[in-house]
PDB file of C-alpha atoms in Angstrom:
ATOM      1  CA  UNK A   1     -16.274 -29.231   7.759  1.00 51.00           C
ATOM      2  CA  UNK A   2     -15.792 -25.092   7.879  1.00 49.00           C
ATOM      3  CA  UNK A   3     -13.241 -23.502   9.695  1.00 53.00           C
ATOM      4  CA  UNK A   4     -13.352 -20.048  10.849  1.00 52.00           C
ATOM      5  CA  UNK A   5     -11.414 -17.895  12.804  1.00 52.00           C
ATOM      6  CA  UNK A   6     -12.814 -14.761  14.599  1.00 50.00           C
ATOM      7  CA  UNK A   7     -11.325 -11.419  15.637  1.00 48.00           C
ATOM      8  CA  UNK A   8     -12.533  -8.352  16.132  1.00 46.00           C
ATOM      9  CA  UNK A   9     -11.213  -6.430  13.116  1.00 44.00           C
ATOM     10  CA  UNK A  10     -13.298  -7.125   9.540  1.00 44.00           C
ATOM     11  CA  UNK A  11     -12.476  -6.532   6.226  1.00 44.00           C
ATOM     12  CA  UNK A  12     -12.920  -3.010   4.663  1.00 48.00           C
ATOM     13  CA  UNK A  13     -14.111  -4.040   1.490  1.00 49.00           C
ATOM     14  CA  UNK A  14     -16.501  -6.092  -0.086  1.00 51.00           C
ATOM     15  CA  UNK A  15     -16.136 -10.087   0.128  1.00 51.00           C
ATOM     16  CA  UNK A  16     -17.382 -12.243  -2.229  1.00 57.00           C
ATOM     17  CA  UNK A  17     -20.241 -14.557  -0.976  1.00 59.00           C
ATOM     18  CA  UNK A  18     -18.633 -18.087   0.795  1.00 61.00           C
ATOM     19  CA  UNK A  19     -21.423 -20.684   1.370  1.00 61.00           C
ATOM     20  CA  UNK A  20     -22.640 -21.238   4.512  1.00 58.00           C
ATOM     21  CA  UNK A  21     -22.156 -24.515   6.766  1.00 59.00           C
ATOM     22  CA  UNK A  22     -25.722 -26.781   7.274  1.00 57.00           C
ATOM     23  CA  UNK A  23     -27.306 -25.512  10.412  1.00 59.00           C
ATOM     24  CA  UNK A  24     -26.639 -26.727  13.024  1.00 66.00           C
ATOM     25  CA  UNK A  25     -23.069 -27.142  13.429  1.00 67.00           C
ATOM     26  CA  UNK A  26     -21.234 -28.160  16.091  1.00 77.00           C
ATOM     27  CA  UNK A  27     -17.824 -27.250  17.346  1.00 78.00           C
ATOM     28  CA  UNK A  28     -14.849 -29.697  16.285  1.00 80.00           C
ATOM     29  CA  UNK A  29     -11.629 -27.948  18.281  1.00 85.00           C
ATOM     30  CA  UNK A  30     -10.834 -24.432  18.755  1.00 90.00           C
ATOM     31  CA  UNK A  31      -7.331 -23.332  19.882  1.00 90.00           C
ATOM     32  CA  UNK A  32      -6.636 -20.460  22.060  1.00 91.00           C
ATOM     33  CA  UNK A  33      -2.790 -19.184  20.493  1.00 91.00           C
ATOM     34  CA  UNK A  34      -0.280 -17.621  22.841  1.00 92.00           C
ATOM     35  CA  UNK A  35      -0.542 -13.994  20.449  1.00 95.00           C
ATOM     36  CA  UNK A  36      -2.647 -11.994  18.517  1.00 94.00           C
ATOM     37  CA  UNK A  37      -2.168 -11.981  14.548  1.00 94.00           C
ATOM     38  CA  UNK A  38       0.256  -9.494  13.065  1.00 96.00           C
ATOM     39  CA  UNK A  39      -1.405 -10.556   9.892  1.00 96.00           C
ATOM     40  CA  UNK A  40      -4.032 -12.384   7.546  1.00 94.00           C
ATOM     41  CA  UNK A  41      -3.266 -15.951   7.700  1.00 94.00           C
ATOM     42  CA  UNK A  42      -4.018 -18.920   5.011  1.00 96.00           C
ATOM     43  CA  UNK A  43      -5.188 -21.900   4.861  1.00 95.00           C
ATOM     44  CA  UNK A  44      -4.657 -25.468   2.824  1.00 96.00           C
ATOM     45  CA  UNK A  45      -6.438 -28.453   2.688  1.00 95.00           C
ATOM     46  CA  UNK A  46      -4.782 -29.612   6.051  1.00 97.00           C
ATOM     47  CA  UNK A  47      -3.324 -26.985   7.764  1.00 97.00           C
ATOM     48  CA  UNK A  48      -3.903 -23.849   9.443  1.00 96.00           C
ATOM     49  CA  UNK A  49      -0.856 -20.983   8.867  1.00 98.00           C
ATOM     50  CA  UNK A  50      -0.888 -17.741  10.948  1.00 96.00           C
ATOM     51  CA  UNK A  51       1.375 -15.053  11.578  1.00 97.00           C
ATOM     52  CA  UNK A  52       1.752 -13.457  15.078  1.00 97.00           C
ATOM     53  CA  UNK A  53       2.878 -10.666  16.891  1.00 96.00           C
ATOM     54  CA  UNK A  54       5.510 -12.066  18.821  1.00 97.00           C
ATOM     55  CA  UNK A  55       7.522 -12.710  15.466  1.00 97.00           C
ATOM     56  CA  UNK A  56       6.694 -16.295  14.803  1.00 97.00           C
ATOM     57  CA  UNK A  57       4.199 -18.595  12.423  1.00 98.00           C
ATOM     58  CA  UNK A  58       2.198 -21.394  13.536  1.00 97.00           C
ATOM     59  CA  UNK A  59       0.721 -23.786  11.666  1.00 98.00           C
ATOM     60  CA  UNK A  60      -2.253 -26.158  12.578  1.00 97.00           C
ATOM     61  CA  UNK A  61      -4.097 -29.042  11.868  1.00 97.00           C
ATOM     62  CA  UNK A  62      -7.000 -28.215  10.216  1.00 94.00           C
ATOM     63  CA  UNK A  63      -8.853 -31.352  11.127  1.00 93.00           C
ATOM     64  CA  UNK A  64      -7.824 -31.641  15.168  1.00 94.00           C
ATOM     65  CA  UNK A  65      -6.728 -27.536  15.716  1.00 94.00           C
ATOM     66  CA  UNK A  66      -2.899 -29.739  17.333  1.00 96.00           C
ATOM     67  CA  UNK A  67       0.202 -27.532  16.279  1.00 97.00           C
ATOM     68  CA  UNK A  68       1.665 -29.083  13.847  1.00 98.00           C
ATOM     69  CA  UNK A  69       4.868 -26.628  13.578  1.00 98.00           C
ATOM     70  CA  UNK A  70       6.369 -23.070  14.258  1.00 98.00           C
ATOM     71  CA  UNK A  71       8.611 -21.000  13.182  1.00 98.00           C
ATOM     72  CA  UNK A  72      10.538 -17.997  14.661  1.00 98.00           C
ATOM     73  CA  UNK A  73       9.768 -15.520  11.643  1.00 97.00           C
ATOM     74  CA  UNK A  74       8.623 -11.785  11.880  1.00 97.00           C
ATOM     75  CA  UNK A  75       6.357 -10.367   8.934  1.00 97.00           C
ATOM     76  CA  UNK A  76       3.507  -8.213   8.966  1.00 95.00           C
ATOM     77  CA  UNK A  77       2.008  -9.211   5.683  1.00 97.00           C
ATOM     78  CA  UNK A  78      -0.323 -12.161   5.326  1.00 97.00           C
ATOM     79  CA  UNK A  79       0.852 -15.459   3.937  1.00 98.00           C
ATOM     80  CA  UNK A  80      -0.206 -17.054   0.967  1.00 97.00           C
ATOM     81  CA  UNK A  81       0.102 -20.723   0.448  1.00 97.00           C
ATOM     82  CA  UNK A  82       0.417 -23.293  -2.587  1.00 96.00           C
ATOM     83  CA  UNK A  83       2.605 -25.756  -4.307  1.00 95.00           C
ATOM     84  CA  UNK A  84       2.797 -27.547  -0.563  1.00 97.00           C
ATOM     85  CA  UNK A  85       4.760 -23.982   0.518  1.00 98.00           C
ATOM     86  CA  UNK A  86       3.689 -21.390   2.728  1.00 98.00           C
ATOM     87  CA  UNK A  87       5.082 -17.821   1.523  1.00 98.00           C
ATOM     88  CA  UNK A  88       5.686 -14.797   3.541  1.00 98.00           C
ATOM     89  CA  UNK A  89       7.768 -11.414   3.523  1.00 97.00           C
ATOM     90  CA  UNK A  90       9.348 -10.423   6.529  1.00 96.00           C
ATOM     91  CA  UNK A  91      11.452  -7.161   7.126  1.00 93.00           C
ATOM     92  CA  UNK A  92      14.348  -7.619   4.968  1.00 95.00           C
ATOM     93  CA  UNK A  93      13.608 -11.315   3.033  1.00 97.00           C
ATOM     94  CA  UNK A  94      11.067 -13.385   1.314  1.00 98.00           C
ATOM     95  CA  UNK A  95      10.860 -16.633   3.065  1.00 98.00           C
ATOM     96  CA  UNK A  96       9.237 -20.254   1.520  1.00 98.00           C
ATOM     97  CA  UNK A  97       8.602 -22.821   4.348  1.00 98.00           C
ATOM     98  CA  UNK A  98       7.279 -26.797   3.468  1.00 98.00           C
ATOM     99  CA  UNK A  99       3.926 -26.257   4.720  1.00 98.00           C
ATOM    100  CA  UNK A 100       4.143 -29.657   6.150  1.00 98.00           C
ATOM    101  CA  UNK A 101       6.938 -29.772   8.293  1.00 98.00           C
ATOM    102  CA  UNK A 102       7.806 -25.604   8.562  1.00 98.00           C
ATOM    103  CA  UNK A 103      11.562 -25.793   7.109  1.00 98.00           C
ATOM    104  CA  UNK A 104      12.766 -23.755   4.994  1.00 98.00           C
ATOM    105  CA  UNK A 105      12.863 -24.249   1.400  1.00 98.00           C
ATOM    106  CA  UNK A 106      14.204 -21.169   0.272  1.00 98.00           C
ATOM    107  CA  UNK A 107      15.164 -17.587   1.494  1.00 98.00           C
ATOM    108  CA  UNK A 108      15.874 -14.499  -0.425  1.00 97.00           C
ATOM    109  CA  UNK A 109      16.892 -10.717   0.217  1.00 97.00           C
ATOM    110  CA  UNK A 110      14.018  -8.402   0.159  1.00 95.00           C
ATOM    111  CA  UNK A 111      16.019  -5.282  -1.384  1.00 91.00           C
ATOM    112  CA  UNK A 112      12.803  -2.700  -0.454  1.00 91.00           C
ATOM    113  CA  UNK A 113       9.847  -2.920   1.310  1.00 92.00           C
ATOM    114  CA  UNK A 114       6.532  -4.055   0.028  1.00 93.00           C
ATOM    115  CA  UNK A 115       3.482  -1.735  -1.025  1.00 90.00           C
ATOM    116  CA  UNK A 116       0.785  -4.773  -1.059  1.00 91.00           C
ATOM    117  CA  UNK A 117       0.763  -8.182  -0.017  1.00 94.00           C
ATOM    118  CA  UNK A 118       1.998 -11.293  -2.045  1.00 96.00           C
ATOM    119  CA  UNK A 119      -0.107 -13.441  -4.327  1.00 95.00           C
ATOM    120  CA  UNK A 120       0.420 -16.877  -5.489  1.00 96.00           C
ATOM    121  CA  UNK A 121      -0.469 -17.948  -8.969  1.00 94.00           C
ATOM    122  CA  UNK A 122       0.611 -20.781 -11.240  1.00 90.00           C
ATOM    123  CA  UNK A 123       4.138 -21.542  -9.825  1.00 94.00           C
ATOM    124  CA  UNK A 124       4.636 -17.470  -9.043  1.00 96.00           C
ATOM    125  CA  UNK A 125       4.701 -15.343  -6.564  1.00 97.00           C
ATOM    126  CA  UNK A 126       4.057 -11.653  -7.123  1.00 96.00           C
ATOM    127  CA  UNK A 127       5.179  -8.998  -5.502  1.00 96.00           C
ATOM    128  CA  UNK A 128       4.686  -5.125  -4.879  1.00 93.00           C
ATOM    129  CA  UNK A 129       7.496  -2.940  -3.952  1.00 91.00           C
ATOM    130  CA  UNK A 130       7.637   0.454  -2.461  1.00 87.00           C
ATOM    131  CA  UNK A 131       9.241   2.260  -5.228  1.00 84.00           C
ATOM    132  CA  UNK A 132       7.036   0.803  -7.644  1.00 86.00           C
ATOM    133  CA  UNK A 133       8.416  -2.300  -9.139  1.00 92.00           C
ATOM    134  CA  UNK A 134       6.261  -5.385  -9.603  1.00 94.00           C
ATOM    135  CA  UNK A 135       8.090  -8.535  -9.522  1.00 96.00           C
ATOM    136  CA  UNK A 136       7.724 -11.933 -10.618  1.00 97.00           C
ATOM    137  CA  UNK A 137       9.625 -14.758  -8.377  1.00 98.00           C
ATOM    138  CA  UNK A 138       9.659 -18.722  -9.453  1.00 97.00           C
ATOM    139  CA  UNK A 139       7.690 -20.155  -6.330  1.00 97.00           C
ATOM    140  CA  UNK A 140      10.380 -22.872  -6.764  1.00 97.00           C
ATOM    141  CA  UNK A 141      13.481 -21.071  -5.445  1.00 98.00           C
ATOM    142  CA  UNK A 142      12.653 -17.755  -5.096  1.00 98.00           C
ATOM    143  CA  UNK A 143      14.808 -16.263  -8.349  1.00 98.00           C
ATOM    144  CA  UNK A 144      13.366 -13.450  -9.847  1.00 97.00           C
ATOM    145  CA  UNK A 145      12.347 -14.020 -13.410  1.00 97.00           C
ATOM    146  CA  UNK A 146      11.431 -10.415 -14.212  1.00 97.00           C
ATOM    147  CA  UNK A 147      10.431  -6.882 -12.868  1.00 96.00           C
ATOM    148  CA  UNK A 148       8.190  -3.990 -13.989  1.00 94.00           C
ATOM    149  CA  UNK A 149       8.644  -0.457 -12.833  1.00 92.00           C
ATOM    150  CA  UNK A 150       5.347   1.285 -12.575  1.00 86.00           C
ATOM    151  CA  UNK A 151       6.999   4.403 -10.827  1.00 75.00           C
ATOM    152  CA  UNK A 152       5.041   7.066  -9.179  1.00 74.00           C
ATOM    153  CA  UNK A 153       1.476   4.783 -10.073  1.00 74.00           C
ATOM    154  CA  UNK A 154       2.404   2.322  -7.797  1.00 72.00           C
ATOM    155  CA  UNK A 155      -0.577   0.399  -6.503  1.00 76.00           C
ATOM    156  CA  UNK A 156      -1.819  -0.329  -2.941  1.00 66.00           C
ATOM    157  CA  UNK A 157      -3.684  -3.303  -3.049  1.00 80.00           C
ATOM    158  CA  UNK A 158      -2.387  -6.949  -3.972  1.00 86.00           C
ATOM    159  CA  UNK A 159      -2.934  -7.584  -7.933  1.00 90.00           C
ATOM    160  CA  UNK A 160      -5.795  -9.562  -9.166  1.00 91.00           C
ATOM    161  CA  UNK A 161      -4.623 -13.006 -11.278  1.00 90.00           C
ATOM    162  CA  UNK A 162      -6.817 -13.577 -14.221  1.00 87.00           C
ATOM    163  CA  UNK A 163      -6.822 -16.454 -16.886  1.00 84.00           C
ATOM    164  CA  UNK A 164      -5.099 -17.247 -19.747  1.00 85.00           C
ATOM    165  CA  UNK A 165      -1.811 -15.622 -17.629  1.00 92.00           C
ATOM    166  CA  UNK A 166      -2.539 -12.098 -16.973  1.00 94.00           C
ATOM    167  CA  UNK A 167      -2.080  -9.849 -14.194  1.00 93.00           C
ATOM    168  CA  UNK A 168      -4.276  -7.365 -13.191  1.00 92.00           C
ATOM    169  CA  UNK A 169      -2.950  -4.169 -11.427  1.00 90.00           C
ATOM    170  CA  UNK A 170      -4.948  -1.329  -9.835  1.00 86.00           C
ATOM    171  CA  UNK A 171      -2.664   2.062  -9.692  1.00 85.00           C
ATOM    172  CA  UNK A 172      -3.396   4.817  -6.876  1.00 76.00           C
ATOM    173  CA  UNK A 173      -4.908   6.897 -10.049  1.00 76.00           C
ATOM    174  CA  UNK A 174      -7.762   4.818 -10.881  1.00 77.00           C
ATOM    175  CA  UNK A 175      -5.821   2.913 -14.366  1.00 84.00           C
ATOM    176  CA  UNK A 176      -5.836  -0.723 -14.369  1.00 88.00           C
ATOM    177  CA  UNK A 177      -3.074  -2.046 -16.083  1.00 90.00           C
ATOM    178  CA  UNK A 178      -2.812  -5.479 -17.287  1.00 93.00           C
ATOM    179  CA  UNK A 179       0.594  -7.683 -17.240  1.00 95.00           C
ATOM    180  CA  UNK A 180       1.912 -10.944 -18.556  1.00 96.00           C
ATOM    181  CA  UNK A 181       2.427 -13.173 -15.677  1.00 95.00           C
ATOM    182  CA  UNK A 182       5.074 -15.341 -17.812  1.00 94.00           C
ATOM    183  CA  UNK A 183       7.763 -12.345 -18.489  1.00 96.00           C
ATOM    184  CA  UNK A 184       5.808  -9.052 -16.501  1.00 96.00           C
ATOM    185  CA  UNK A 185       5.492  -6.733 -19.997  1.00 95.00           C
ATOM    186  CA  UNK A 186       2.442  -4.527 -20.158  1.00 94.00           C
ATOM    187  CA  UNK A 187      -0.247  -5.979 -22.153  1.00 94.00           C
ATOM    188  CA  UNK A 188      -2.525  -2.962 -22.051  1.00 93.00           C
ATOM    189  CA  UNK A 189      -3.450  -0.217 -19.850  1.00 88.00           C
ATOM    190  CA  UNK A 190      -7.181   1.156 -19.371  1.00 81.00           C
ATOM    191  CA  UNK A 191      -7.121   5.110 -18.378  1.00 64.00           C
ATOM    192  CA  UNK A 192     -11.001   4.899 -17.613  1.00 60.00           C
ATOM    193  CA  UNK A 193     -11.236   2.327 -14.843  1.00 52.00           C
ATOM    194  CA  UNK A 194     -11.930   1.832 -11.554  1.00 51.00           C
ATOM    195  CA  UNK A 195      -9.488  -0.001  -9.172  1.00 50.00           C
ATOM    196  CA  UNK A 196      -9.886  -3.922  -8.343  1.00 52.00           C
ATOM    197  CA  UNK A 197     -10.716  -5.364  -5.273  1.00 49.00           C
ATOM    198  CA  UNK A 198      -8.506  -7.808  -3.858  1.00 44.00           C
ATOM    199  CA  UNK A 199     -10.392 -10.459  -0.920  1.00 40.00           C
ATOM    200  CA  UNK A 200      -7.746 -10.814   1.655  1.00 34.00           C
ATOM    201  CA  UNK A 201      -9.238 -10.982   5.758  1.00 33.00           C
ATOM    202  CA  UNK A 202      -7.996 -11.140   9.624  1.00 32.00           C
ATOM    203  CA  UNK A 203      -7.264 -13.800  11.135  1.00 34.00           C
ATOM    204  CA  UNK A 204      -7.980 -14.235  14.917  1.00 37.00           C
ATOM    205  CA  UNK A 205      -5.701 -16.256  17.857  1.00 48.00           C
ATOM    206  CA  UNK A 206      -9.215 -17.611  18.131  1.00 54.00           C
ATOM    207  CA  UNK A 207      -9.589 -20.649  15.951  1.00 57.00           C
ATOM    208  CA  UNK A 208     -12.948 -22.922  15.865  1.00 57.00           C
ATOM    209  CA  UNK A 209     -13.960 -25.554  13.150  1.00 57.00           C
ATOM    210  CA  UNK A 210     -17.132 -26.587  13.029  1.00 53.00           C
ATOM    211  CA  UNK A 211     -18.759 -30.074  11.433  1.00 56.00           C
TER     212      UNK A 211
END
């Protein structure tokens, strides 16, 4: 089965390649919503998440395209998803929602506002903040295990996760510094490179599956 969901708006960076559905396809559901996106959604092996416009998140079934839950919460960032939790930051707090059922699992202040959207790795979440701090929450309750201030460098693009539990951070001058995912210190810095690319799309009120 592949799911897609169409809007108008496309990335504005490169993707890398997804493989393509056996031709021909036909359609399995598709689900007119009651709002545009305010965001990129995400996806699990059985449901659909997406943030709207008129401050609340639906989830559906990725198999049917039936609502399976929603939520009254505003955010303008995409969601990530893992660990069975769908993660988002609104205005002024992170939220953690069971991605089966939509409750809340946990909910904590969010002192400043972001500078990139939120990445899940390994039982963390990561996250960007305006003045320049990256921090490291425990997916499991939302405490934060440690910060780094990278000041004026700040990036603007979501860090990259990489193995053996490094983080990968592209600054606004072109430096890509690499942290430890486990306690946030700087591993190493390289002056010479070029920034990452993080994949993250749009997701449309539009949602087909095909099979």
């Amino acid at each position: 089965m592949t799911l897609g969901i169409a809007w108008g708006q496309q990335p504005n960076h490169r993707l890398e390649p997804q493989p393509l559905p056996l031709l021909p396809a036909e359609m399995a559901w598709t689900v007119t919503l009651d709002a545009p996106p305010a965001a990129a959604g995400a996806m699990d092996s059985a449901r659909v998440y997406i943030p709207q416009r008129n401050e609340q998140i639906t989830a559906l079934d990725r198999q049917t395209g039936a609502v399976a839950w929603v939520r009254k919460i505003e955010t303008a960032w995409p969601l990530v998803v893992g660990n069975d939790t769908v993660f988002m930051a609104a205005s002024d707090e992170f939220h953690a929602l069971d991605a089966a059922t939509g409750v809340t699992r946990w909910r904590v202040p969010l002192e400043q506002p972001l500078l990139a959207p939120l990445i899940f790795d390994t039982g963390w979440i990561i996250a960007v903040m305006e003045r320049g701090d990256v921090i490291g929450l425990r997916a499991t309750d939302g405490a934060e295990i440690w910060r780094h201030r990278l000041g004026n460098d700040a990036p603007r693009a979501a860090p990259v996760a990489g193995e053996a539990d490094v983080l990968y951070v592209s600054l606004d001058r072109g430096q890509i510094v690499a942290l430890s995912l486990t306690d946030g210190h700087e591993l190493w810095r390289d002056r010479k490179s070029t920034r990452l690319n993080s994949s993250h799309g749009y997701i449309s009120y539009a949602v087909f599956c095909l099979k």
